[in-house]
């Protein structure tokens, strides 16, 4: 798989990372290196291997359905830039 | 050209757990903003999600109720997107190996039964809520809803009309409440529908380009939005145009759908397994345990009502609309097994009407099933007429005489006169007092008969058994 500078810019945009033209060229080389490593790994026949979804071979523990958290919004909101009517205020975004 | 509409639905059912899916914060509706959003819900650095047992159990319950496969292991994935009401920058959802895979729901539209296949149902967390009212040009964020457990139920594109889509959504709505996994409150957003709609020439196989319609918060809007969207797509295609794949928003006030985002702007969610959560193991024992908890399902009860009680499909539908109505019906019929149809009619008529009028849930009905059965027993044994039964019911509703039908009938003197001799005596009096009508009837004027029946009923204040009055009166007039 070959990656273009446009792909790099698109991914950067999706990840909300600002990168310069020069940086994109560098990142392109680095990412292309990663992709060739992935290609190398994909060449291995894994058809008889069960896919692994987690690095640790353990199973998820579950919690009982009880309310254990109390209201701490005053503490949490003490570090928020702007608050009103116990809401966090953010620049207006309408999708 | 004849067009065929193809619809698939995605339904988000909020699971009725006490605490959130990955944290111990409360899920109660209507709290002051951000008072039920803990460190995990607002994504403070270093916090870790811990899965709620009851959320998983509800998903298993649903899977078993629709005859699906329960995946084990099942895994959680991160769905990445940026929005201010999603503090982590990703939603924990499921991508590969959802808890529920496959399954089906049977629906009925105009007496035609149809099976709708489910693709999957997966667990995920809800996002917070953005309030765009004016906060000095800013948006307010309430994270109380963030982390609320949702089951997203995805159907195959098996529906062919808005009526089928609504029937499917209603069947699911009944089912999730029936098995007690979701309260189904659509106003509070506990049950939300998105519809994928496309059209294709009748008789062809290839699916057309689809549009996803969001924001359908009632069954009526679901139907109207699909109808509008299908018309819109057909018009474009008939004019030689192409459908753009996009997400559209339904505007109920204008009854139309409009573009929300096109495919070019569509999210690239970059799903990957969430390293914070280990694979979920659902043992056979757990599945068996949940299976044992499942109540008799609406479809099974529906069929039983038709087979065992001889009710019509329509009656069986109404009586299985909720588990509470079905239980009320069964508790009534239990006392009066031979009169299922009478019980059904009264529950669908008088009882439901009164509950609707006074906006009371059937679980709080002032007349209990046993009390209703006592009243209906008096109708079926001829003690009272159907008409006076309504008066008795009214008194029972008010709680008079301890809501006992027999006590009310006695106190109000509503007992029907069913004694032949007594009725004969009364008829003789009426005949003697109305010689003209008697002569009219005998000379062939049928109408005079009704007038005489009316006179008898008047004398008895409606308490005479009408069937008996008719027979005896006819006999007397022929003498």
XYZ file of C-alpha atoms in Angstrom:
574
model
C 0.000 0.000 0.000
C 1.366 3.396 -0.956
C 0.497 6.419 1.066
C 0.292 9.927 -0.378
C 0.918 13.276 1.269
C -2.831 13.908 0.906
C -3.575 10.801 2.989
C -1.245 12.073 5.682
C -2.955 15.464 5.692
C -6.373 13.842 5.841
C -5.448 11.658 8.805
C -3.845 14.656 10.498
C -7.041 16.599 9.992
C -9.180 13.759 11.378
C -6.919 13.554 14.416
C -7.014 17.358 14.728
C -3.217 17.573 14.514
C -1.786 20.583 12.763
C 1.225 19.700 10.630
C 3.325 21.739 8.214
C 4.158 20.791 4.631
C 7.667 19.814 5.705
C 6.362 17.675 8.571
C 3.907 15.910 6.268
C 6.792 14.785 4.069
C 8.608 13.413 7.099
C 5.510 11.726 8.476
C 4.874 10.217 5.056
C 8.267 8.499 5.149
C 7.711 7.272 8.708
C 4.195 6.016 8.056
C 5.271 4.331 4.833
C 7.892 2.494 6.854
C 5.202 1.331 9.277
C 2.997 0.227 6.401
C 5.740 -1.864 4.855
C 6.219 -3.525 8.232
C 2.467 -4.247 8.302
C 2.694 -5.672 4.778
C 5.493 -7.933 5.914
C 3.340 -9.156 8.803
C 0.303 -9.610 6.610
C 2.249 -11.962 4.389
C 2.299 -14.484 7.249
C -0.386 -17.169 7.017
C -2.601 -16.720 10.082
C -5.608 -18.669 8.863
C -5.217 -21.237 11.658
C -4.750 -18.723 14.427
C -7.595 -17.357 16.514
C -7.622 -13.535 16.354
C -6.469 -11.880 19.555
C -8.466 -8.905 20.763
C -6.312 -8.017 23.725
C -2.640 -8.244 24.595
C -3.433 -9.867 27.923
C -4.906 -13.331 28.011
C -7.507 -12.517 30.628
C -11.251 -12.001 30.676
C -13.236 -8.903 31.605
C -14.391 -8.625 35.207
C -17.806 -7.126 35.757
C -19.132 -4.759 38.389
C -22.431 -5.040 40.171
C -25.083 -2.556 39.022
C -25.025 -0.192 41.995
C -24.596 3.561 42.189
C -21.285 4.220 43.922
C -20.433 7.709 42.655
C -21.621 10.875 44.315
C -22.065 14.318 42.818
C -18.714 16.054 42.447
C -19.587 18.532 39.719
C -18.502 21.555 41.762
C -15.040 20.077 42.200
C -14.818 19.000 38.535
C -16.084 22.336 37.266
C -13.619 24.311 39.354
C -11.008 23.683 36.622
C -13.404 24.220 33.667
C -12.752 27.433 31.701
C -16.416 28.430 31.645
C -19.484 27.139 33.443
C -23.103 28.275 33.642
C -26.197 26.693 35.211
C -23.931 23.723 36.051
C -23.251 23.220 32.326
C -19.775 23.220 30.796
C -19.656 25.969 28.176
C -17.832 25.321 24.907
C -17.551 27.222 21.614
C -20.809 26.732 19.729
C -20.800 23.586 17.605
C -23.864 22.577 15.680
C -23.666 19.516 13.542
C -42.113 2.506 -13.224
C -43.044 0.614 -10.070
C -40.648 1.289 -7.212
C -39.894 -0.824 -4.199
C -38.891 0.812 -0.916
C -36.186 -0.937 1.097
C -35.851 -0.061 4.783
C -33.522 -1.131 7.549
C -33.725 0.289 11.072
C -31.186 1.025 13.762
C -32.787 1.335 17.163
C -31.064 2.548 20.291
C -32.696 1.178 23.409
C -31.485 2.669 26.673
C -30.970 -0.180 29.120
C -32.741 0.287 32.437
C -29.771 -0.204 34.732
C -29.351 1.843 37.906
C -25.755 2.802 37.144
C -23.857 3.555 33.948
C -22.310 0.970 31.670
C -18.700 1.678 32.699
C -19.025 3.702 35.919
C -20.936 3.782 39.185
C -22.744 7.069 38.411
C -26.538 7.105 38.494
C -28.598 6.929 35.287
C -31.749 8.516 36.781
C -33.436 10.860 34.312
C -33.934 14.566 34.866
C -31.185 15.369 37.386
C -29.493 18.766 37.527
C -26.864 18.960 34.735
C -23.523 17.222 35.402
C -24.469 16.010 38.881
C -24.483 12.406 37.620
C -21.279 12.577 35.604
C -18.365 11.087 37.501
C -14.635 11.112 36.673
C -15.012 8.196 34.237
C -17.950 9.817 32.423
C -16.134 13.112 31.947
C -12.919 11.278 30.993
C -10.521 12.543 33.608
C -6.990 11.300 32.892
C -6.182 7.914 34.359
C -9.715 6.589 34.831
C -10.629 3.122 33.612
C -13.995 1.695 32.549
C -15.428 -1.285 34.451
C -18.289 -3.097 32.732
C -21.731 -3.265 34.377
C -22.977 -6.846 34.880
C -26.642 -5.876 34.477
C -26.066 -4.134 31.133
C -24.551 -7.330 29.746
C -27.330 -9.411 31.254
C -29.970 -7.229 29.547
C -28.228 -7.625 26.197
C -28.183 -11.417 26.655
C -31.876 -11.329 27.586
C -32.664 -9.489 24.379
C -30.570 -11.885 22.306
C -32.381 -14.891 23.729
C -35.783 -13.260 23.195
C -35.109 -12.800 19.468
C -33.489 -16.201 18.960
C -30.027 -14.782 18.308
C -26.535 -16.137 18.891
C -24.795 -14.815 21.995
C -21.152 -14.235 21.138
C -18.501 -15.287 23.614
C -15.995 -13.782 23.675
C -17.553 -10.465 22.805
C -15.305 -7.443 22.492
C -15.516 -3.681 22.921
C -14.123 -1.187 20.428
C -13.430 2.523 20.329
C -15.431 4.532 17.821
C -13.457 7.731 17.335
C -14.992 11.104 16.596
C -14.765 14.628 17.943
C -17.738 16.300 19.515
C -17.904 18.352 22.713
C -20.436 16.019 24.355
C -18.012 13.089 23.953
C -15.206 13.917 26.396
C -12.951 10.935 25.646
C -12.913 11.654 21.911
C -14.266 8.151 21.343
C -17.378 6.211 22.209
C -16.938 2.740 23.648
C -19.033 0.522 21.403
C -18.734 -2.869 19.769
C -17.615 -3.550 16.224
C -16.427 -7.103 15.778
C -18.114 -9.714 17.960
C -21.126 -7.808 19.359
C -22.951 -9.527 22.254
C -25.973 -10.348 20.071
C -25.618 -11.686 16.541
C -28.571 -12.480 14.238
C -32.077 -13.238 15.479
C -35.438 -12.152 14.154
C -38.718 -10.421 14.977
C -42.105 -11.367 13.534
C -44.426 -8.541 12.572
C -47.949 -8.354 11.249
C -49.179 -5.756 8.780
C -52.768 -5.999 7.601
C -52.982 -9.634 8.719
C -49.890 -10.615 6.742
C -47.132 -12.037 8.887
C -43.533 -11.288 8.037
C -40.166 -12.072 9.602
C -37.643 -9.269 9.949
C -34.077 -10.469 10.432
C -31.739 -8.753 12.840
C -28.115 -8.244 11.906
C -26.816 -7.666 15.420
C -27.358 -5.861 18.687
C -24.374 -4.380 20.477
C -23.658 -2.655 23.754
C -22.366 0.901 23.799
C -22.290 4.022 25.915
C -24.427 7.082 25.197
C -22.851 10.517 24.697
C -23.695 13.652 26.697
C -26.122 16.313 25.610
C -25.339 19.621 23.906
C -27.653 22.526 24.578
C -27.517 25.136 21.857
C -29.729 27.743 23.490
C -27.939 30.974 23.831
C -25.207 30.878 26.422
C -23.541 34.084 25.144
C -22.941 32.425 21.793
C -21.635 29.238 23.388
C -23.051 25.727 23.786
C -23.801 24.158 27.143
C -22.681 20.585 27.796
C -24.504 18.251 30.173
C -22.665 14.970 30.666
C -25.288 13.243 32.830
C -26.261 11.055 29.891
C -22.651 10.219 29.008
C -22.012 6.567 29.759
C -25.656 5.520 29.921
C -25.885 1.948 28.582
C -27.451 1.526 25.149
C -28.274 -1.540 23.107
C -28.121 -0.666 19.426
C -30.351 -3.068 17.533
C -29.635 -3.246 13.810
C -32.061 -4.900 11.384
C -31.425 -6.287 7.938
C -32.976 -4.235 5.083
C -36.063 -6.463 5.223
C -38.880 -3.903 5.376
C -40.713 -2.778 2.269
C -43.062 -0.049 3.510
C -43.261 2.582 6.223
C -46.086 0.532 7.783
C -43.768 -2.481 8.087
C -41.036 -0.304 9.569
C -43.460 1.081 12.159
C -44.773 -2.429 12.937
C -41.194 -3.640 13.463
C -40.293 -0.667 15.670
C -43.475 -1.172 17.715
C -42.807 -4.907 18.078
C -39.310 -4.154 19.364
C -40.679 -1.436 21.646
C -43.143 -3.937 23.132
C -40.460 -6.597 23.462
C -37.826 -4.516 25.264
C -40.392 -3.344 27.811
C -41.854 -6.840 28.090
C -38.541 -8.423 29.039
C -37.780 -5.482 31.311
C -34.563 -4.221 29.726
C -35.713 -0.709 28.687
C -38.500 1.581 29.852
C -39.321 2.538 26.240
C -39.958 6.176 27.091
C -39.622 7.881 23.717
C -40.035 11.441 25.047
C -37.056 10.935 27.330
C -35.079 9.378 24.480
C -34.966 5.859 25.943
C -35.957 4.379 22.563
C -34.639 6.116 19.433
C -34.928 5.126 15.780
C -32.763 5.824 12.727
C -33.979 4.560 9.352
C -31.935 3.561 6.306
C -34.093 4.090 3.230
C -33.451 3.297 -0.421
C -35.615 2.570 -3.453
C -35.161 0.241 -6.427
C -37.212 -0.715 -9.487
C -39.724 -3.414 -8.551
C -38.433 -6.887 -9.268
C -34.732 -5.988 -9.190
C -32.256 -7.320 -6.643
C -29.573 -4.648 -6.472
C -30.066 -2.228 -3.584
C -30.309 1.464 -4.408
C -28.151 4.103 -2.734
C -29.441 4.636 0.769
C -29.940 7.634 2.985
C -29.962 7.437 6.739
C -32.670 9.436 8.499
C -32.027 10.488 12.073
C -34.124 12.039 14.804
C -37.244 9.878 14.591
C -38.670 10.062 18.071
C -42.161 8.691 17.461
C -43.672 5.883 15.380
C -45.757 8.421 13.466
C -42.692 10.472 12.554
C -40.899 7.275 11.544
C -43.675 6.487 9.050
C -43.965 10.038 7.759
C -40.212 10.495 7.362
C -39.883 7.225 5.421
C -42.792 8.146 3.161
C -41.317 11.564 2.487
C -37.824 10.185 1.885
C -39.017 7.451 -0.502
C -41.028 10.005 -2.505
C -38.011 12.309 -2.638
C -35.726 9.550 -3.912
C -38.248 8.317 -6.495
C -38.715 11.838 -7.831
C -34.950 12.313 -8.231
C -34.554 8.956 -9.989
C -37.539 9.524 -12.285
C -36.028 12.858 -13.284
C -32.885 10.981 -14.282
C -30.870 12.017 -11.221
C -28.762 10.057 -8.752
C -29.203 9.607 -5.024
C -26.324 10.840 -2.900
C -25.503 8.677 0.073
C -25.978 10.927 3.070
C -27.346 11.365 6.542
C -30.600 13.319 6.668
C -32.520 14.843 9.519
C -36.307 14.640 9.789
C -38.020 17.925 10.554
C -41.412 17.122 12.059
C -42.691 20.686 11.807
C -42.175 20.813 8.056
C -42.682 17.058 7.494
C -39.550 16.749 5.379
C -36.018 15.382 5.561
C -32.970 17.486 4.842
C -29.249 16.933 4.469
C -27.261 16.679 7.667
C -23.968 15.439 6.216
C -23.005 13.831 2.934
C -20.809 10.780 2.499
C -17.803 12.917 1.642
C -18.014 14.445 5.086
C -18.938 11.111 6.655
C -17.026 10.133 9.740
C -14.113 7.820 9.556
C -14.577 6.227 12.937
C -11.267 4.327 13.003
C -12.686 1.495 15.091
C -10.203 -0.573 17.043
C -10.482 -2.888 20.075
C -10.464 -0.884 23.309
C -7.312 -1.827 25.232
C -8.991 -0.675 28.478
C -11.491 -3.515 28.302
C -10.688 -7.203 28.223
C -12.688 -9.657 26.130
C -16.098 -10.349 27.648
C -16.701 -13.983 28.408
C -20.353 -15.096 28.534
C -20.556 -18.610 29.928
C -23.163 -21.203 28.958
C -24.272 -21.239 32.594
C -24.918 -17.503 32.522
C -26.938 -17.838 29.305
C -28.971 -20.675 30.855
C -29.562 -18.607 33.961
C -30.858 -15.669 31.875
C -33.008 -18.009 29.794
C -34.700 -19.207 32.971
C -35.514 -15.584 33.877
C -37.265 -14.825 30.578
C -41.040 -14.404 30.824
C -43.403 -15.913 28.260
C -42.839 -13.658 25.235
C -45.520 -11.465 23.596
C -45.699 -13.578 20.459
C -46.212 -16.789 22.435
C -48.961 -15.177 24.496
C -50.554 -13.718 21.407
C -50.785 -17.154 19.823
C -52.020 -18.728 23.034
C -54.841 -16.167 23.342
C -56.016 -17.077 19.854
C -55.723 -20.825 20.372
C -56.860 -21.224 23.989
C -59.366 -18.383 24.288
C -60.605 -18.160 20.721
C -59.806 -14.444 20.520
C -59.299 -12.686 17.196
C -55.823 -11.659 16.041
C -56.784 -8.052 16.661
C -57.910 -8.701 20.259
C -54.777 -10.742 20.943
C -52.641 -7.876 19.609
C -54.274 -5.263 21.814
C -54.088 -7.482 24.896
C -50.383 -8.208 24.406
C -49.407 -4.581 23.726
C -47.734 -4.546 27.112
C -47.016 -7.233 29.641
C -49.093 -5.324 32.211
C -52.236 -5.419 30.043
C -51.650 -9.099 29.262
C -51.234 -9.897 32.965
C -54.404 -7.961 33.827
C -56.304 -9.897 31.183
C -54.986 -13.248 32.360
C -55.733 -12.530 35.988
C -59.295 -11.647 34.998
C -59.784 -14.690 32.773
C -58.388 -16.953 35.494
C -61.558 -16.234 37.531
C -63.861 -16.570 34.540
C -62.299 -19.088 32.136
C -65.407 -19.600 30.014
C -65.863 -15.906 29.299
C -62.539 -14.875 27.738
C -64.175 -12.839 24.999
C -66.317 -10.925 27.514
C -63.187 -10.216 29.606
C -61.280 -9.095 26.489
C -64.076 -6.768 25.387
C -64.342 -5.126 28.781
C -60.587 -4.662 29.195
C -60.170 -3.245 25.686
C -63.322 -1.143 26.019
C -64.462 0.125 29.394
C -61.236 -0.438 31.356
C -58.801 0.929 28.738
C -61.083 3.839 27.899
C -61.317 4.872 31.510
C -57.563 4.450 32.100
C -56.774 6.590 29.045
C -59.250 9.240 30.034
C -57.780 9.569 33.499
C -54.205 8.894 32.350
C -53.659 5.994 34.752
C -51.402 2.996 34.127
C -53.166 -0.359 34.188
C -50.957 -1.416 37.109
C -52.715 1.307 39.130
C -56.218 0.484 37.891
C -58.708 1.125 40.736
C -60.650 -1.981 39.703
C -58.586 -5.124 40.209
C -58.799 -8.097 37.821
C -60.622 -10.108 40.513
C -63.152 -7.324 41.032
C -63.708 -6.977 37.301
C -64.195 -10.735 37.023
C -66.858 -10.565 39.762
C -68.741 -7.938 37.751
C -68.424 -9.850 34.480
C -69.671 -13.008 36.206
C -72.902 -11.116 37.035
C -73.354 -10.186 33.394
C -72.800 -13.708 32.173
C -75.188 -15.284 34.702
C -77.882 -12.754 33.811
C -78.008 -11.008 37.208
C -77.494 -7.622 35.577
C -77.758 -6.269 32.063
C -74.725 -5.057 30.112
C -76.077 -1.561 30.444
C -76.364 -1.531 34.227
C -72.956 -3.263 34.375
C -71.475 -0.002 33.129
C -73.089 1.845 36.046
C -71.777 -0.764 38.464
C -68.304 -0.453 36.891
C -68.444 3.286 37.367
C -69.240 2.849 41.079
C -66.476 0.272 41.414
C -64.059 2.751 39.832
C -65.076 5.309 42.476
C -64.390 2.717 45.141
C -67.984 2.562 46.397
C -68.824 -0.413 48.641
C -65.203 -1.560 48.569
C -65.459 -1.849 44.771
C -67.471 -5.042 45.215
C -69.793 -5.640 42.263
C -72.272 -7.685 44.299
C -72.482 -5.082 47.042
C -73.075 -2.312 44.516
C -75.707 -4.295 42.619
C -77.582 -4.951 45.885
C -77.273 -1.364 47.120
C -78.448 0.142 43.836
C -81.151 -2.477 43.249
C -79.795 -3.190 39.784
C -80.550 -6.901 39.886
C -82.368 -7.893 36.704
C -85.910 -9.181 36.974
C -85.563 -12.641 35.512
C -88.530 -14.269 37.197
C -91.058 -15.268 34.507
C -94.072 -14.749 36.761
C -92.997 -11.308 37.801
C -92.313 -10.250 34.212
C -95.659 -11.672 33.094
C -97.447 -9.690 35.755
C -95.723 -6.462 34.669
C -96.478 -7.154 30.998
C -100.154 -7.715 31.795
C -100.252 -4.300 33.440
C -98.587 -2.629 30.444
C -100.925 -4.362 27.985
C -103.993 -3.291 29.983
C -102.767 0.319 30.070
C -102.007 0.478 26.317
C -104.992 -1.030 24.455
C -104.327 1.107 21.348
C -100.784 -0.267 20.764
C -102.030 -3.797 21.360
C -104.710 -3.313 18.720
C -102.168 -1.723 16.348
C -99.791 -4.653 16.708
C -102.543 -7.178 16.181
C -103.631 -5.352 13.022
C -100.097 -5.813 11.660
C -98.165 -2.740 12.797
C -94.823 -4.264 13.867
C -93.603 -0.965 15.279
C -96.148 -1.107 18.070
C -94.221 -4.058 19.490
C -91.114 -1.996 20.149
C -93.184 0.652 21.787
C -94.657 -1.960 24.153
C -91.178 -3.329 24.986
C -90.178 0.224 25.763
C -93.116 0.599 28.121
C -92.155 -2.585 29.981
C -88.557 -1.458 30.345
C -89.739 1.892 31.592
C -91.968 0.325 34.242
C -89.071 -1.896 35.380
C -86.495 0.901 35.130
C -84.575 -1.213 32.631
C -84.111 -4.084 35.021
C -86.183 -6.673 33.181
C -84.196 -9.211 31.205
C -84.791 -7.987 27.627
C -84.715 -11.433 26.054
C -87.368 -12.673 28.446
C -89.527 -9.605 27.914
C -89.476 -10.167 24.155
C -90.491 -13.817 24.406
C -93.249 -13.319 26.948
C -94.641 -10.246 25.242
C -94.824 -12.042 21.877
C -96.600 -14.965 23.508
C -99.119 -12.686 25.250
C -99.921 -10.717 22.099
C -100.660 -13.905 20.218
C -103.150 -15.057 22.855
